[in-house]
Short mmCIF file of C-alpha atoms and ligand atoms in Angstrom, two decimals:
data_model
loop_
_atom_site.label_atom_id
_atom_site.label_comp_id
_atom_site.label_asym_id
_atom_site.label_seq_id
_atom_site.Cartn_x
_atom_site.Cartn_y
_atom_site.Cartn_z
CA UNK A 1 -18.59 14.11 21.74
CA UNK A 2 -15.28 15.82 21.90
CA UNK A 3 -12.85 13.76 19.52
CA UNK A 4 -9.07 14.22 18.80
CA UNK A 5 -7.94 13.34 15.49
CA UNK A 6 -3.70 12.26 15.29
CA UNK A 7 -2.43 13.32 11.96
CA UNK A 8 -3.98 15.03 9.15
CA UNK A 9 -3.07 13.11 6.14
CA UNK A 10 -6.13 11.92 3.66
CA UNK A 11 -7.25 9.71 6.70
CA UNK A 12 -7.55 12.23 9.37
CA UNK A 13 -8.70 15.30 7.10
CA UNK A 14 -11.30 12.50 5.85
CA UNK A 15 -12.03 11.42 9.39
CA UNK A 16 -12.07 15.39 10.73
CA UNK A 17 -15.00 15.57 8.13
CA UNK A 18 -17.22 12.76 8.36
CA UNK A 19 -17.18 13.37 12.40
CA UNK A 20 -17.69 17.35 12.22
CA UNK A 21 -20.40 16.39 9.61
CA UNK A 22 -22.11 14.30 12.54
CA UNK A 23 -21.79 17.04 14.37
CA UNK A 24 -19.23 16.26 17.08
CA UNK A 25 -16.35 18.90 18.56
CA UNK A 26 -13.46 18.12 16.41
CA UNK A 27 -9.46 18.67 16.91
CA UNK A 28 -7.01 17.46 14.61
CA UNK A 29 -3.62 17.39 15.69
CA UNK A 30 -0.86 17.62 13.43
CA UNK A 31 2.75 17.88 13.68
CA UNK A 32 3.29 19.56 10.23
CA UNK A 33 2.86 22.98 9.36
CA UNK A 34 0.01 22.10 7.24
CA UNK A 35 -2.14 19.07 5.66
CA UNK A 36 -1.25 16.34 3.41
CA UNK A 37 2.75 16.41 3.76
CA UNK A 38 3.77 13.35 4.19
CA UNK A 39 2.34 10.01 2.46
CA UNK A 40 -0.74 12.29 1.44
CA UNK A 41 1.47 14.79 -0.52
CA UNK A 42 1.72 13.41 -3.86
CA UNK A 43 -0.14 9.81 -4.35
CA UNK A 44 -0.46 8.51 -7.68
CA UNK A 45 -3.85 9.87 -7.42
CA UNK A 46 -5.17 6.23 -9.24
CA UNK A 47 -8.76 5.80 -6.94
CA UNK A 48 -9.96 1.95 -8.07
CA UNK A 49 -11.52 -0.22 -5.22
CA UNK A 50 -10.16 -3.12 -6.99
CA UNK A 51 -6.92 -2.03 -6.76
CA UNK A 52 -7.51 -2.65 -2.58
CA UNK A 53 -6.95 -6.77 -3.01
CA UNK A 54 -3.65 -7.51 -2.63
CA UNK A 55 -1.90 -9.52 -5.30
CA UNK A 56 -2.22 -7.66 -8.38
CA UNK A 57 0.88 -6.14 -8.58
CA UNK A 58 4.17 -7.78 -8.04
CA UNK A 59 5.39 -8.44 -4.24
CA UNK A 60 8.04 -5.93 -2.82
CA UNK A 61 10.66 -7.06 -1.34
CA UNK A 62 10.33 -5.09 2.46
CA UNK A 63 10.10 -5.93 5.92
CA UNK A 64 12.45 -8.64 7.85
CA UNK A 65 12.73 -11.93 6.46
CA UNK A 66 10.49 -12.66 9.70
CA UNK A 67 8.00 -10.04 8.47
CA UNK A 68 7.98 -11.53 4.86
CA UNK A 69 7.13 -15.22 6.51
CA UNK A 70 4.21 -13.66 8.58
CA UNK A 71 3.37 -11.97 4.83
CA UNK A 72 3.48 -15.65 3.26
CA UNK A 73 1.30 -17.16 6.18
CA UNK A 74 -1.24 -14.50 6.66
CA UNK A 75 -2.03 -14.76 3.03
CA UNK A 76 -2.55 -18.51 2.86
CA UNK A 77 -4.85 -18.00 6.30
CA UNK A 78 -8.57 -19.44 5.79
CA UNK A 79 -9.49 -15.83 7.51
CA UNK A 80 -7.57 -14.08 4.48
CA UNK A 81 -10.72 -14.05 2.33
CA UNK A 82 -12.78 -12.63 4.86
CA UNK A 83 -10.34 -9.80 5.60
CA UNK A 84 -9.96 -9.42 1.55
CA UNK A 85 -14.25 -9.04 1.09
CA UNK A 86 -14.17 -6.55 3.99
CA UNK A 87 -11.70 -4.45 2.15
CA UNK A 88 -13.15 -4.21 -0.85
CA UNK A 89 -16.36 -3.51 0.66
CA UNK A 90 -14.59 -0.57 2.19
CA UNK A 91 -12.53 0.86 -0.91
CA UNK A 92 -16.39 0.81 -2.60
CA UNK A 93 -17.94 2.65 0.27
CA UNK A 94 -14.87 4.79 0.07
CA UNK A 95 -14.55 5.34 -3.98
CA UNK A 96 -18.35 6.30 -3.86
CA UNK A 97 -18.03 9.15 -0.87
CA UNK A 98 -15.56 10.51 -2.62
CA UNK A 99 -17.62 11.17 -5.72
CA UNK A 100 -20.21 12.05 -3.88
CA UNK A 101 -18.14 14.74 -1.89
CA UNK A 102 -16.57 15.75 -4.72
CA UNK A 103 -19.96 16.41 -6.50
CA UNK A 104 -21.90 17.88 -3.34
CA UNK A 105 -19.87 20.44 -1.63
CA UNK A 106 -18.20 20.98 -4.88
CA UNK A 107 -14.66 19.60 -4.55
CA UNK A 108 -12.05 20.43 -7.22
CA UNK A 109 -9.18 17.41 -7.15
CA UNK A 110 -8.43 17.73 -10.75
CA UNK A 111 -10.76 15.06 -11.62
CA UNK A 112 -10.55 12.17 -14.63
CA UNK A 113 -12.63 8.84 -15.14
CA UNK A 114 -10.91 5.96 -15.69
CA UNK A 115 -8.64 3.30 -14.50
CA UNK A 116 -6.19 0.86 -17.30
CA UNK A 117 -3.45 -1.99 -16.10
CA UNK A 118 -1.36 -2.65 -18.99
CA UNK A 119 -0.42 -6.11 -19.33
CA UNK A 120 2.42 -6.42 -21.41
CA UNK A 121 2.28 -10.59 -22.25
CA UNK A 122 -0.37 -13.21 -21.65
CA UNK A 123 1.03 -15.05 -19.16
CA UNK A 124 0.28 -11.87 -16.69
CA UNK A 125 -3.59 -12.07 -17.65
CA UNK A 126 -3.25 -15.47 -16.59
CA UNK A 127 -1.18 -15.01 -13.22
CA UNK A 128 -3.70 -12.35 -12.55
CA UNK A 129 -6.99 -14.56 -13.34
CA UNK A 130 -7.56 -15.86 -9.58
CA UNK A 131 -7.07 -12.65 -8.41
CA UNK A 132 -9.76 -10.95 -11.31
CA UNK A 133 -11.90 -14.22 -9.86
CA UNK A 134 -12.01 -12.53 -5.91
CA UNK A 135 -12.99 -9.02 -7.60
CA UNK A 136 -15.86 -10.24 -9.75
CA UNK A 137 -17.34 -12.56 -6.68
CA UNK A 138 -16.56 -8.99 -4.91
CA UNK A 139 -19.12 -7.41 -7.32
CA UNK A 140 -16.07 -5.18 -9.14
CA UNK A 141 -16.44 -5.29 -12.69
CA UNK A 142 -13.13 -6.31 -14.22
CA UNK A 143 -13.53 -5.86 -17.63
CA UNK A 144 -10.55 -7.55 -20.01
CA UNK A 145 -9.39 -5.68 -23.34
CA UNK A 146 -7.49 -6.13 -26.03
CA UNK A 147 -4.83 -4.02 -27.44
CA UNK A 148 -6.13 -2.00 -29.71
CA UNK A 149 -9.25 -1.27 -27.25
CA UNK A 150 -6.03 0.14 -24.37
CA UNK A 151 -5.10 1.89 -27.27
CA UNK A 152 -8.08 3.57 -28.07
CA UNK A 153 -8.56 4.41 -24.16
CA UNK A 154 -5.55 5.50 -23.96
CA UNK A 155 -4.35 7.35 -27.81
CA UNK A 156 -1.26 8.46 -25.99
CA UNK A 157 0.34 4.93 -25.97
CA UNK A 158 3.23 3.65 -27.41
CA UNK A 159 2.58 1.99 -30.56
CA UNK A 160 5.94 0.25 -30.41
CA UNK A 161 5.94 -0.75 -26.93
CA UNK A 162 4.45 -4.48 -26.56
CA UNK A 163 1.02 -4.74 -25.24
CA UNK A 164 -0.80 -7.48 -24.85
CA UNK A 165 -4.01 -6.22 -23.05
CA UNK A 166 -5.17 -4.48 -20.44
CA UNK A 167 -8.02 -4.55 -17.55
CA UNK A 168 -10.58 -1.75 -17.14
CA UNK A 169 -10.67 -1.44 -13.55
CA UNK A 170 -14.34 -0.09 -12.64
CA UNK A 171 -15.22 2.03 -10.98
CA UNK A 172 -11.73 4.30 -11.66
CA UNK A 173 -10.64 7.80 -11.51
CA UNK A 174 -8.03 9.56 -10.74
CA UNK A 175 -6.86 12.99 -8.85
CA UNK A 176 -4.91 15.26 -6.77
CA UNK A 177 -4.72 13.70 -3.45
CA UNK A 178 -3.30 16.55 -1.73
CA UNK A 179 -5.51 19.02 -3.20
CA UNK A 180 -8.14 16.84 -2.60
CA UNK A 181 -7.17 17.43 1.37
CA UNK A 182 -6.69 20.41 1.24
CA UNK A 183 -10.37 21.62 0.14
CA UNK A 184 -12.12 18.87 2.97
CA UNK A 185 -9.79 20.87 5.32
CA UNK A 186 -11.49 23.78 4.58
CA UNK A 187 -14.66 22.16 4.89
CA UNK A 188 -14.31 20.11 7.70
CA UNK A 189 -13.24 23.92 9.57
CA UNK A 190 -16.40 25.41 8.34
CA UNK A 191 -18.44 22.57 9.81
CA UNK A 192 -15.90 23.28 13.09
CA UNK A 193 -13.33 21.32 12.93
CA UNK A 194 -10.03 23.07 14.98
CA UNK A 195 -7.08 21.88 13.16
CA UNK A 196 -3.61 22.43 15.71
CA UNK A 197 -0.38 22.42 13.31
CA UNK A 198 3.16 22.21 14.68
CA UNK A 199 1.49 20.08 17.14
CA UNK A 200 3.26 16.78 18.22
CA UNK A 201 0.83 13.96 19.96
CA UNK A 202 3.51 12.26 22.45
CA UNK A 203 1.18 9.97 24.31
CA UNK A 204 -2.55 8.57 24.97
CA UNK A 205 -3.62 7.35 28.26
CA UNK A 206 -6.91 5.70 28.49
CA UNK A 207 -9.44 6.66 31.57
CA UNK A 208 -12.21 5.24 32.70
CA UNK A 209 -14.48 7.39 30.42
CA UNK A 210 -11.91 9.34 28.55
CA UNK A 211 -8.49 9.31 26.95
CA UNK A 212 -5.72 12.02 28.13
CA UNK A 213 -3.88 13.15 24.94
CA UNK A 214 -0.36 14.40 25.54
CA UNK A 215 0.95 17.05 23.06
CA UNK A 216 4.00 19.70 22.53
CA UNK A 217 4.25 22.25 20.09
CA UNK A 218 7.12 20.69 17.29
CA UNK A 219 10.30 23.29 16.85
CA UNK A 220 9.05 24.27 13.79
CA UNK A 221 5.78 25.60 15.56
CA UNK A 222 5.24 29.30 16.06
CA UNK A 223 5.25 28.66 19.82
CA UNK A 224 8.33 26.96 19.76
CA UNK A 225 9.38 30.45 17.76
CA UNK A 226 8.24 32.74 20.72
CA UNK A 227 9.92 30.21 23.28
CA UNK A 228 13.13 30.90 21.55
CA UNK A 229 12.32 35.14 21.50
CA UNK A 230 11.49 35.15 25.27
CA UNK A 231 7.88 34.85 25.29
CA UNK A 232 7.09 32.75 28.72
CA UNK A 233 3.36 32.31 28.27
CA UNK A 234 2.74 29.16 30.10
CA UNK A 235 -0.17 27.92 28.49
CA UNK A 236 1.19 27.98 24.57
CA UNK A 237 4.82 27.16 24.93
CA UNK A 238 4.56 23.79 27.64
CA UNK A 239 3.68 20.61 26.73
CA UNK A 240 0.02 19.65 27.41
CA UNK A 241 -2.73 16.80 28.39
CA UNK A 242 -6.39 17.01 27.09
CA UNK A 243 -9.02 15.19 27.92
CA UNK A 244 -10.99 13.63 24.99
CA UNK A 245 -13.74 11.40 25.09
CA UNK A 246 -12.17 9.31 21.72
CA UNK A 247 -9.17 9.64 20.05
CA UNK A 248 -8.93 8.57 16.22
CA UNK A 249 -5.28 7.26 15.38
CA UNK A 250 -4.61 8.22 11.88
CA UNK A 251 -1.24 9.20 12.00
CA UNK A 252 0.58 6.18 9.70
CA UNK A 253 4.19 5.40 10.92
CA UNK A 254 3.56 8.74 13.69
CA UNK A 255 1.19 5.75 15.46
CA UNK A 256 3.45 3.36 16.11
CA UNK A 257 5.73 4.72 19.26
CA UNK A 258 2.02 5.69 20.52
CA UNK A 259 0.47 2.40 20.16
CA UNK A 260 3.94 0.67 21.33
CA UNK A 261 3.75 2.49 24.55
CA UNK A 262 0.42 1.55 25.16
CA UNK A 263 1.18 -2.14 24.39
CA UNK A 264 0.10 -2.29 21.31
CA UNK A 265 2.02 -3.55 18.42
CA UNK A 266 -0.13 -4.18 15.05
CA UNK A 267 3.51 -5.65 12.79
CA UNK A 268 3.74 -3.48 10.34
CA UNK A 269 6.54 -3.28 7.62
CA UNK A 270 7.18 0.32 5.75
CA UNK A 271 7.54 0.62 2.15
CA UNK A 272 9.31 3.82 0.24
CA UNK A 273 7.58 4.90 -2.75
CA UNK A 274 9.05 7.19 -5.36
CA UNK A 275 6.87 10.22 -7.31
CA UNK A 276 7.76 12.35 -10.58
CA UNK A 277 5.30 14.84 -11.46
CA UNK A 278 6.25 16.97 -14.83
CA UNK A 279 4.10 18.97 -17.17
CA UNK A 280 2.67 17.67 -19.62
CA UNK A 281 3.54 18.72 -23.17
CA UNK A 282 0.38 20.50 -24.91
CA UNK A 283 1.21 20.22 -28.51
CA UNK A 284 -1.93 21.20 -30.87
CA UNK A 285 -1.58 18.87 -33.39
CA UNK A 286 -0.62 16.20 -30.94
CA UNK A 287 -3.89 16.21 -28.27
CA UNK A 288 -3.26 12.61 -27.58
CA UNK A 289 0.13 13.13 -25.78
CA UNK A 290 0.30 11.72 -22.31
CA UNK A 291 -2.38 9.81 -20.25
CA UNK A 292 -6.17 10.87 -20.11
CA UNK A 293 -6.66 9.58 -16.64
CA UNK A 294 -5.20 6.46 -14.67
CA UNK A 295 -2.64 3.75 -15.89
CA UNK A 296 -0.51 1.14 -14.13
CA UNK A 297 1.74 -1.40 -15.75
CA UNK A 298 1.35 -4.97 -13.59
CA UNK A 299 4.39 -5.92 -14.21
CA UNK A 300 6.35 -3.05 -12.94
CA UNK A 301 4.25 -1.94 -10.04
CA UNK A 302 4.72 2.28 -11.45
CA UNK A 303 1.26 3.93 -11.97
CA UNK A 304 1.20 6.85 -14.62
CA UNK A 305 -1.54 9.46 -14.17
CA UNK A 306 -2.64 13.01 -15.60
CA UNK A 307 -3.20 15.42 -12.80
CA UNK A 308 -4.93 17.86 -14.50
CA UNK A 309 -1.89 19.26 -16.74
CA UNK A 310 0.83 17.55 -15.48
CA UNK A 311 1.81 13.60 -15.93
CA UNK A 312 2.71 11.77 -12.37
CA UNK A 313 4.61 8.43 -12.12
CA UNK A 314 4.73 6.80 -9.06
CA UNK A 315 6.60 3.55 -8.13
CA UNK A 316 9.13 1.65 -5.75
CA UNK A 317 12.12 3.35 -4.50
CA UNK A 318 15.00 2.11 -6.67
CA UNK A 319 17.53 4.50 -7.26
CA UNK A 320 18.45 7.99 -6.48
CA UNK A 321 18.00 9.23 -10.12
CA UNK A 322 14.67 7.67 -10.17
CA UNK A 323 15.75 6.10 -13.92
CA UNK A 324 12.90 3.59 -13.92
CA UNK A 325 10.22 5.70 -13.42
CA UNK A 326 11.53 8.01 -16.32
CA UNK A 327 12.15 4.62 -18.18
CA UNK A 328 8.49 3.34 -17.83
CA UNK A 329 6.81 7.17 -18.44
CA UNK A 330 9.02 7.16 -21.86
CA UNK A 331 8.47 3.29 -22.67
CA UNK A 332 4.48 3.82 -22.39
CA UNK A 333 4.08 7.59 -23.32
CA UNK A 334 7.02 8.79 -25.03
CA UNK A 335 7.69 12.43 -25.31
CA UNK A 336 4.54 13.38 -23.46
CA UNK A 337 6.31 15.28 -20.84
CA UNK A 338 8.64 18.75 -20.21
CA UNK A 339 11.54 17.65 -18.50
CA UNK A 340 12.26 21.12 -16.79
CA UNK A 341 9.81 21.63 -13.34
CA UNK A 342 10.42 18.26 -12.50
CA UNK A 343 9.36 17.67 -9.05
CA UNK A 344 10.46 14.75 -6.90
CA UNK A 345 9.44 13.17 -3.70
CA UNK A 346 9.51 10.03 -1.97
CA UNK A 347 7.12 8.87 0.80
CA UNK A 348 6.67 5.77 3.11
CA UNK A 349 3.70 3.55 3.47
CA UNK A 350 2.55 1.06 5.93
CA UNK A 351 1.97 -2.15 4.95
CA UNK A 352 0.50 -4.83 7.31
CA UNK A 353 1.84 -8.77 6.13
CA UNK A 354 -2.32 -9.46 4.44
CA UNK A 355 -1.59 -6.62 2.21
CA UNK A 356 -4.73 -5.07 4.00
CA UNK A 357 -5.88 -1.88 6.30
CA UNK A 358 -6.33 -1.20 10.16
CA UNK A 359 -9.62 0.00 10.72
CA UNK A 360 -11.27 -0.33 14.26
CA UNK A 361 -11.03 -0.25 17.82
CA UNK A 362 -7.32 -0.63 19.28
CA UNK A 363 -6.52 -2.14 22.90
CA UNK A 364 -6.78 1.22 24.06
CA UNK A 365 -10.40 1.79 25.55
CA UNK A 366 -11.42 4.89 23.47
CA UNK A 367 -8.96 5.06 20.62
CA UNK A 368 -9.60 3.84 17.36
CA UNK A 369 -7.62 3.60 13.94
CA UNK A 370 -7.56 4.25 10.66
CA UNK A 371 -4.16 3.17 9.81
CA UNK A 372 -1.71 0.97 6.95
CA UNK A 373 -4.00 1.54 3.86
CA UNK A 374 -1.55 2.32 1.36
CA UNK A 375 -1.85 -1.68 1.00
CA UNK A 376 -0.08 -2.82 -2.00
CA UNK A 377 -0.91 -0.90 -4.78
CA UNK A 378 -1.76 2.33 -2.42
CA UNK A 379 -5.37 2.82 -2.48
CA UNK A 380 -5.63 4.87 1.02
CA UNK A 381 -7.01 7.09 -0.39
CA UNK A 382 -10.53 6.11 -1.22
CA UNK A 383 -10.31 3.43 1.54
CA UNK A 384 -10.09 6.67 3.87
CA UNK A 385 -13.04 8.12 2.15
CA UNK A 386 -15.16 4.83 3.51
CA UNK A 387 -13.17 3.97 6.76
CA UNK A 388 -13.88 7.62 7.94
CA UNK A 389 -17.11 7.12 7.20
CA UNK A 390 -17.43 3.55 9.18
CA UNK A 391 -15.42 4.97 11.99
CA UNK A 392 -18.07 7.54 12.75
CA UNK A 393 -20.80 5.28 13.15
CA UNK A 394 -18.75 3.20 15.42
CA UNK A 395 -18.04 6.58 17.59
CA UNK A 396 -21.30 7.19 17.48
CA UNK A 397 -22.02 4.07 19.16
CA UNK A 398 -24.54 3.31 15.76
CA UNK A 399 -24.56 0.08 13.55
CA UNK A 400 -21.67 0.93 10.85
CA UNK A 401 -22.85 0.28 7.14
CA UNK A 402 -20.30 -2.32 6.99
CA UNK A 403 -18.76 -4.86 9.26
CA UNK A 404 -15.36 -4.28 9.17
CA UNK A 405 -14.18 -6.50 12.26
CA UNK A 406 -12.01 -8.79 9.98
CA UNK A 407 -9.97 -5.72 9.75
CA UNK A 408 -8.98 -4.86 13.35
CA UNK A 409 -5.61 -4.50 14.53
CA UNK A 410 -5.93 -7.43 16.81
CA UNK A 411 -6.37 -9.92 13.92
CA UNK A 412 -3.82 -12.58 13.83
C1 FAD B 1 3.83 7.43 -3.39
C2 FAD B 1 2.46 7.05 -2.95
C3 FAD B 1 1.50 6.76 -3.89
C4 FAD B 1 0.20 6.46 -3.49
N1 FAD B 1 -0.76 6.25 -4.44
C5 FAD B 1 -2.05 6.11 -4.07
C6 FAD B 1 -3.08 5.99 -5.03
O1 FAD B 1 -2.82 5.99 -6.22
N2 FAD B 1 -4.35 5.85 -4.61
C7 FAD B 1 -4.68 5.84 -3.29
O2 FAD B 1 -5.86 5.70 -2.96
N3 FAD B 1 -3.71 5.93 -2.36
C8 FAD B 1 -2.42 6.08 -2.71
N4 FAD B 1 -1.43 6.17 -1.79
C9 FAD B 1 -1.77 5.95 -0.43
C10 FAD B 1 -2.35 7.15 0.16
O3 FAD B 1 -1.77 8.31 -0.31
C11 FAD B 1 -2.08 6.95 1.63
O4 FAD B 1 -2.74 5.82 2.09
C12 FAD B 1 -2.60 8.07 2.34
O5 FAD B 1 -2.06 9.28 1.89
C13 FAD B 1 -2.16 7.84 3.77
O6 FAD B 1 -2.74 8.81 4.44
P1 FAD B 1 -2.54 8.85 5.96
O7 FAD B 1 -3.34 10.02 6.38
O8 FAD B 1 -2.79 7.54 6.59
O9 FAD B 1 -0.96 9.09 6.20
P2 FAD B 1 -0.13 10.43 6.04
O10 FAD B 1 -0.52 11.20 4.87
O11 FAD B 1 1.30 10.04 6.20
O12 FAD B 1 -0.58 11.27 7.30
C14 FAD B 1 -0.19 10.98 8.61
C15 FAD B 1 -0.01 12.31 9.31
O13 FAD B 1 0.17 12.10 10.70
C16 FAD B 1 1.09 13.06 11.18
N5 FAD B 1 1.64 12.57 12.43
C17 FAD B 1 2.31 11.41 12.61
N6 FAD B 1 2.62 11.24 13.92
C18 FAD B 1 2.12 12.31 14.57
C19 FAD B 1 2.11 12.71 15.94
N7 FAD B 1 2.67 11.95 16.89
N8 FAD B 1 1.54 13.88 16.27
C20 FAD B 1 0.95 14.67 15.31
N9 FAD B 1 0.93 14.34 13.99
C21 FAD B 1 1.50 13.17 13.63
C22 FAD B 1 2.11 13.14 10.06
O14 FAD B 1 2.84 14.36 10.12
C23 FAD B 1 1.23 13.04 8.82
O15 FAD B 1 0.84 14.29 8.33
C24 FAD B 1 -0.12 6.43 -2.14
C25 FAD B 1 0.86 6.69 -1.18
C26 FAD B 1 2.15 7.00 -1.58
C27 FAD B 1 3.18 7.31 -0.54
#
């Protein structure tokens, strides 16, 4: 089949791989000069399927206050718990292709095993205990700790900061989402996968056996360059329609006008997320500085993880200055960083009002999505890894290894 692939964040590069690995004709379009540059360019890099139920980490305050009722309603629905096993079935699919990927073709992401939330008093073990309850009927070992075992996990911890416990989230690891894309890329082309940057999808129309993809090169685009020194080859400088026989939607917030004008609207709220990533300070009589893998602190919602030698923190957008991230990374691991080389970004994520992902079949006869899995506590990543790898069964017109209806856009 020929299939077109909107956006090349984690979800499409995944996507663009698990279909070029079953052997269909690939194109990703993407209107950045390269992969993984928006939400994909710097995730906290903490990969936990648990971490894909919503309600471990505190509720943001986002959307409309219209948005926030649908968010109170779809989470009290009878069908929530269906939609919640579904995910979870996904992010464990997904967490175990990406070990697998990372071990078979080999994949460098700057690997580290393990996964910590730091509760800081009792009374968040207990707020969290219904929650734990839905992983462990999930089959997601939740394993409770005290103090002093966090603190042997992790040596880098504050003594002084107050700790009450923490939860082992298993499986865990973290990594370098972006690099993580970048090296798929490269092996989703060698399986042939064509990958069009600077390339801006403007509109899907479904036929009766095939969807017409609309796309212009962006002004940023080399033939937007050779528009602007003369160059009048039709062909590379005009807008364009292609005929594909599917279309795979993975282009986060980028969906929206396209799904909008084909009368689809899934609600969707957007949430801005904050990263710091520093070096890490490499002291020789200190080895225990910083984190050795994943950490999150419940209460705050900010994740801390080592990226091979540097130390990201990743959290809610608060303030310009981006004081409570520093505040949290010196609270839990003081002195652990270099303050120079600081680099800064900050990212949007779609969230849906179940705290849950779009995977599926839209209204569109022939395009499909993979869309809104940042979730609460961001785990698109490894749901990616297993949604890709659903999606192209479905394409393929085969029994997917998991029934992930519950999660279509057209839920209510
Ligand atoms: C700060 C932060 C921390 C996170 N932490 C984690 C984590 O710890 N663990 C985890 O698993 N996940 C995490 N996530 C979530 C994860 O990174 C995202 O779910 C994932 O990167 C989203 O990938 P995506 O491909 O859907 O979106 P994106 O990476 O945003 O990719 C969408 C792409 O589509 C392109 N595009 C849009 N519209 C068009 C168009 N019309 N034509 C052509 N191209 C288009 C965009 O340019 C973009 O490149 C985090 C996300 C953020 C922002």
């Amino acid at each position: 089949m020929r299939i077109a692939i909107v956006g090349a964040g984690l979800a499409g590069v995944c996507t663009a791989y698990e279909l070029a690995a079953a052997g269909h004709a690939v194109t990703v379009f993407e209107r950045r000069a390269s992969v993984a540059e928006e939400a994909s360019f710097a995730p906290s890099g903490l990969l936990a399927p648990a971490l894909a139920l919503p309600g471990l980490l505190p509720a943001r305050n986002l959307g409309t206050l219209r948005w926030r009722w649908s968010r109170r309603q779809a989470r009290r629905s009878p069908a929530q718990a269906a939609r919640e096993a579904q995910a979870l079935q996904l992010a464990r699919l997904g967490h175990q292709r990406l070990q697998a990927l990372r071990r078979a073709l080999p994949l460098d992401d700057e690997a580290a095993d393990g996964v910590l939330m730091l509760l800081r008093e009792a009374k968040h073990l207990a707020a969290l205990q219904p929650r734990l309850d839905v992983l462990a009927a999930a089959g997601l070992a939740v394993q409770v700790i005290d103090a002093a075992a966090c603190r042997q996990r992790e040596p880098g911890l504050n003594a002084e900061a107050p700790l009450h416990g923490g939860l082992v989230l298993g499986p865990g690891s973290v990594g370098n989402g972006r690099l993580f894309a970048q090296q798929l890329r490269a092996q989703a082309q060698r399986l042939g996968a064509a990958f069009r940057f600077h390339s801006l999808v403007t509109g899907l129309r479904a036929e009766s056996r095939s969807v017409l993809l609309s796309h212009e090169p962006t002004s940023a685009g080399p033939a937007a360059t050779r528009r602007e020194a003369g160059d009048t080859q039709p062909q590379a400088l005009c807008p364009q329609t292609e005929s594909f026989d599917s279309v795979v939607l993975c282009a986060a917030q980028g969906a929206l006008p396209l799904l909008q004008a084909a009368g689809q609207a899934p609600p969707f709220a957007s949430t801005s997320d904050a990263t710091l990533t520093l070096p890490l300070r490499v002291l020789e009589a200190h080895p225990e500085l910083g984190p050795q893998a994943g950490m999150l602190d419940a209460r705050e919602g900010i994740a801390i993880a080592r990226i091979g030698q540097r130390v990201r923190v990743t959290g809610p957008v608060e303030a310009a200055d981006h004081a409570h991230l520093h505040k949290a990374l010196q609270h839990w691991l003081p002195g652990c960083v270099q303050q120079g080389q600081m680099q800064a970004s900050t990212r949007q994520r779609l969230l849906m009002p179940d705290g849950l992902p779009v995977v599926g079949a839209s209204a569109l006869p022939g395009v499909w999505l993979l869309l809104g899995q940042g979730g609460e506590a961001g785990q698109g990543w490894s749901l990616a890894c297993g949604a890709a790898r659903v999606l192209a069964d479905c394409l393929a017109g085969l029994t997917p290894e998991l029934d992930i209806s519950a999660l279509s856009a057209a839920r209510s």
